[in-house]
């Protein structure tokens, strides 16, 4: 099939969805192509830390300034996606106080509000903290829901004319002199092939940016750094807890809806797919995080997952932790003589909007038009409404519940299916809180499949879909399987073997 668009965006993470929204609000037609569902890359595999900038303020003040500026904007325009928990950078006896003093000074210089707390003050705010802590600094960190954020951006982009091709991978670029004339993309679920002509292309493929550029014979230097994270079965703190020392392994705990996320490691990789979380990583994360909150040592974990950071190499870095978390915007006209291609990569989830604005500005400059971005002032459609369990509790008793952990109602799932936009029925797991709670889908995904069967939405064998889901679920659960979790998994195994004959 042949398609034509003004701007083709490759990548459906936060950056790609943000660009689709930014351009369509400026009235510029665009099409986004994503090889999985939205959030298949790092955008769906991070901590969800709503950075104040504190984490980078000492080593990378420019990235820190970007974070605090975007933190302020997103509180207004994306309030539904953000939980304003605040954060503490705590100093333990082995950390000394030199770094803390540098940290406070650097926050002042970067205009990040920072308040020094005594040991008693910190413990009264967070009684679960290590009682040996020397002091803490409070900063405006928080937690952000990447799923809400990306889907809200995509929804608003669509409402303003953007279109999407999901589960569709760009497999080749057709060059004509100094331009990309067209791309070939393949629908990975249905096998259909598209030839897409676009006046301009934006490479928003995150960690895949170099791999994508190689399709055009181009190359950028990137380090691929895997970070693994563990999910506890409840919140272990109200605030984000950071260790007040240079960023290292296992030094962040982020509250997220009903759970907490511990992270992270930093391991150089050659490939982006098939990320494995190893037992030494799990042990390291638990050991380090329990120095900050001792109860973590005996807490139950419900899942482990990993993502790959797209880090752009300027050539002067030391280790991966020293590579800037700022973003890069590359005009391939200036760099490689390809007039209609742009790459935007690196950065943070928190800076997605700024990355999208700058990439869209460059597209407009190339088009010779002057439509300024409005995303820094125009709220996302859901802004002002709160998402979360408290809101869900208000709807209890209003119909059947599919997911008991996260209180997702049958009606909510039916509404997503009524929209008719899902190519793969299990993509509903990215559109709702289904299967994100403590049982990780063990008791709701078969109900979901029942619903799909009833409504005739499933083509083929639903047991095969169930098996596929269980295989994916197992990858996340296996690294954290010990103690009572083993017993629960045995129960789940017997249910699936006994009832579904799997
Ligand atoms: C372990 C870890 C922890 C992090 N923690 C935080 C945090 O707490 N806070 C924060 O602000 N940031 C955090 N980040 C950074 C943040 O997640 C990323 O910077 C951000 O999500 C990048 O978004 P993106 O859209 O640029 O890339 P991605 O989300 O990776 O999107 C790129 C997309 O391109 C698609 N794609 C690739 N090739 C093709 C192709 N050929 N055709 C079609 N589609 C293609 C991929 O499937 C992918 O979905 C973390 C990152 C990691 C890895």
mmCIF file with all atom_site columns, C-alpha atoms in Angstrom, residues 2-8 170 172-184 194-201 212 215-216 337-341:
data_model
loop_
_atom_site.group_PDB
_atom_site.id
_atom_site.type_symbol
_atom_site.label_atom_id
_atom_site.label_alt_id
_atom_site.label_comp_id
_atom_site.label_asym_id
_atom_site.label_entity_id
_atom_site.label_seq_id
_atom_site.pdbx_PDB_ins_code
_atom_site.Cartn_x
_atom_site.Cartn_y
_atom_site.Cartn_z
_atom_site.occupancy
_atom_site.B_iso_or_equiv
_atom_site.pdbx_formal_charge
_atom_site.auth_seq_id
_atom_site.auth_comp_id
_atom_site.auth_asym_id
_atom_site.auth_atom_id
_atom_site.pdbx_PDB_model_num
ATOM 1  C CA . UNK A 1 2   ? 1.299  3.513  -0.761 1.00 0.00 ? 2   UNK A CA 1
ATOM 2  C CA . UNK A 1 3   ? 0.922  6.285  1.812  1.00 0.00 ? 3   UNK A CA 1
ATOM 3  C CA . UNK A 1 4   ? 1.908  9.953  1.791  1.00 0.00 ? 4   UNK A CA 1
ATOM 4  C CA . UNK A 1 5   ? 2.394  12.386 4.656  1.00 0.00 ? 5   UNK A CA 1
ATOM 5  C CA . UNK A 1 6   ? 4.064  15.692 5.378  1.00 0.00 ? 6   UNK A CA 1
ATOM 6  C CA . UNK A 1 7   ? 6.091  14.490 8.378  1.00 0.00 ? 7   UNK A CA 1
ATOM 7  C CA . UNK A 1 8   ? 6.852  10.865 9.156  1.00 0.00 ? 8   UNK A CA 1
ATOM 8  C CA . UNK A 1 170 ? 10.427 0.740  9.105  1.00 0.00 ? 170 UNK A CA 1
ATOM 9  C CA . UNK A 1 172 ? 14.357 0.350  4.650  1.00 0.00 ? 172 UNK A CA 1
ATOM 10 C CA . UNK A 1 173 ? 14.920 3.911  3.549  1.00 0.00 ? 173 UNK A CA 1
ATOM 11 C CA . UNK A 1 174 ? 14.891 4.833  -0.145 1.00 0.00 ? 174 UNK A CA 1
ATOM 12 C CA . UNK A 1 175 ? 17.317 7.664  -0.881 1.00 0.00 ? 175 UNK A CA 1
ATOM 13 C CA . UNK A 1 176 ? 17.172 9.967  -3.872 1.00 0.00 ? 176 UNK A CA 1
ATOM 14 C CA . UNK A 1 177 ? 20.285 12.178 -3.949 1.00 0.00 ? 177 UNK A CA 1
ATOM 15 C CA . UNK A 1 178 ? 20.182 14.407 -0.877 1.00 0.00 ? 178 UNK A CA 1
ATOM 16 C CA . UNK A 1 179 ? 16.707 13.325 0.332  1.00 0.00 ? 179 UNK A CA 1
ATOM 17 C CA . UNK A 1 180 ? 14.973 10.301 1.775  1.00 0.00 ? 180 UNK A CA 1
ATOM 18 C CA . UNK A 1 181 ? 12.379 9.729  -0.926 1.00 0.00 ? 181 UNK A CA 1
ATOM 19 C CA . UNK A 1 182 ? 10.319 7.085  0.875  1.00 0.00 ? 182 UNK A CA 1
ATOM 20 C CA . UNK A 1 183 ? 10.482 4.400  3.531  1.00 0.00 ? 183 UNK A CA 1
ATOM 21 C CA . UNK A 1 184 ? 9.337  0.804  3.402  1.00 0.00 ? 184 UNK A CA 1
ATOM 22 C CA . UNK A 1 194 ? 3.734  0.036  3.084  1.00 0.00 ? 194 UNK A CA 1
ATOM 23 C CA . UNK A 1 195 ? 5.708  2.443  0.958  1.00 0.00 ? 195 UNK A CA 1
ATOM 24 C CA . UNK A 1 196 ? 5.489  5.785  2.731  1.00 0.00 ? 196 UNK A CA 1
ATOM 25 C CA . UNK A 1 197 ? 6.494  9.054  1.093  1.00 0.00 ? 197 UNK A CA 1
ATOM 26 C CA . UNK A 1 198 ? 7.133  11.978 3.405  1.00 0.00 ? 198 UNK A CA 1
ATOM 27 C CA . UNK A 1 199 ? 8.488  15.482 2.935  1.00 0.00 ? 199 UNK A CA 1
ATOM 28 C CA . UNK A 1 200 ? 10.333 15.228 6.284  1.00 0.00 ? 200 UNK A CA 1
ATOM 29 C CA . UNK A 1 201 ? 11.309 12.364 8.590  1.00 0.00 ? 201 UNK A CA 1
ATOM 30 C CA . UNK A 1 212 ? 17.628 3.133  12.160 1.00 0.00 ? 212 UNK A CA 1
ATOM 31 C CA . UNK A 1 215 ? 19.259 1.913  6.962  1.00 0.00 ? 215 UNK A CA 1
ATOM 32 C CA . UNK A 1 216 ? 20.410 5.113  5.229  1.00 0.00 ? 216 UNK A CA 1
ATOM 33 C CA . UNK A 1 337 ? 23.902 16.174 3.604  1.00 0.00 ? 337 UNK A CA 1
ATOM 34 C CA . UNK A 1 338 ? 20.445 14.491 3.866  1.00 0.00 ? 338 UNK A CA 1
ATOM 35 C CA . UNK A 1 339 ? 18.079 17.451 3.724  1.00 0.00 ? 339 UNK A CA 1
ATOM 36 C CA . UNK A 1 340 ? 14.837 16.021 5.103  1.00 0.00 ? 340 UNK A CA 1
ATOM 37 C CA . UNK A 1 341 ? 16.009 13.849 8.019  1.00 0.00 ? 341 UNK A CA 1
#
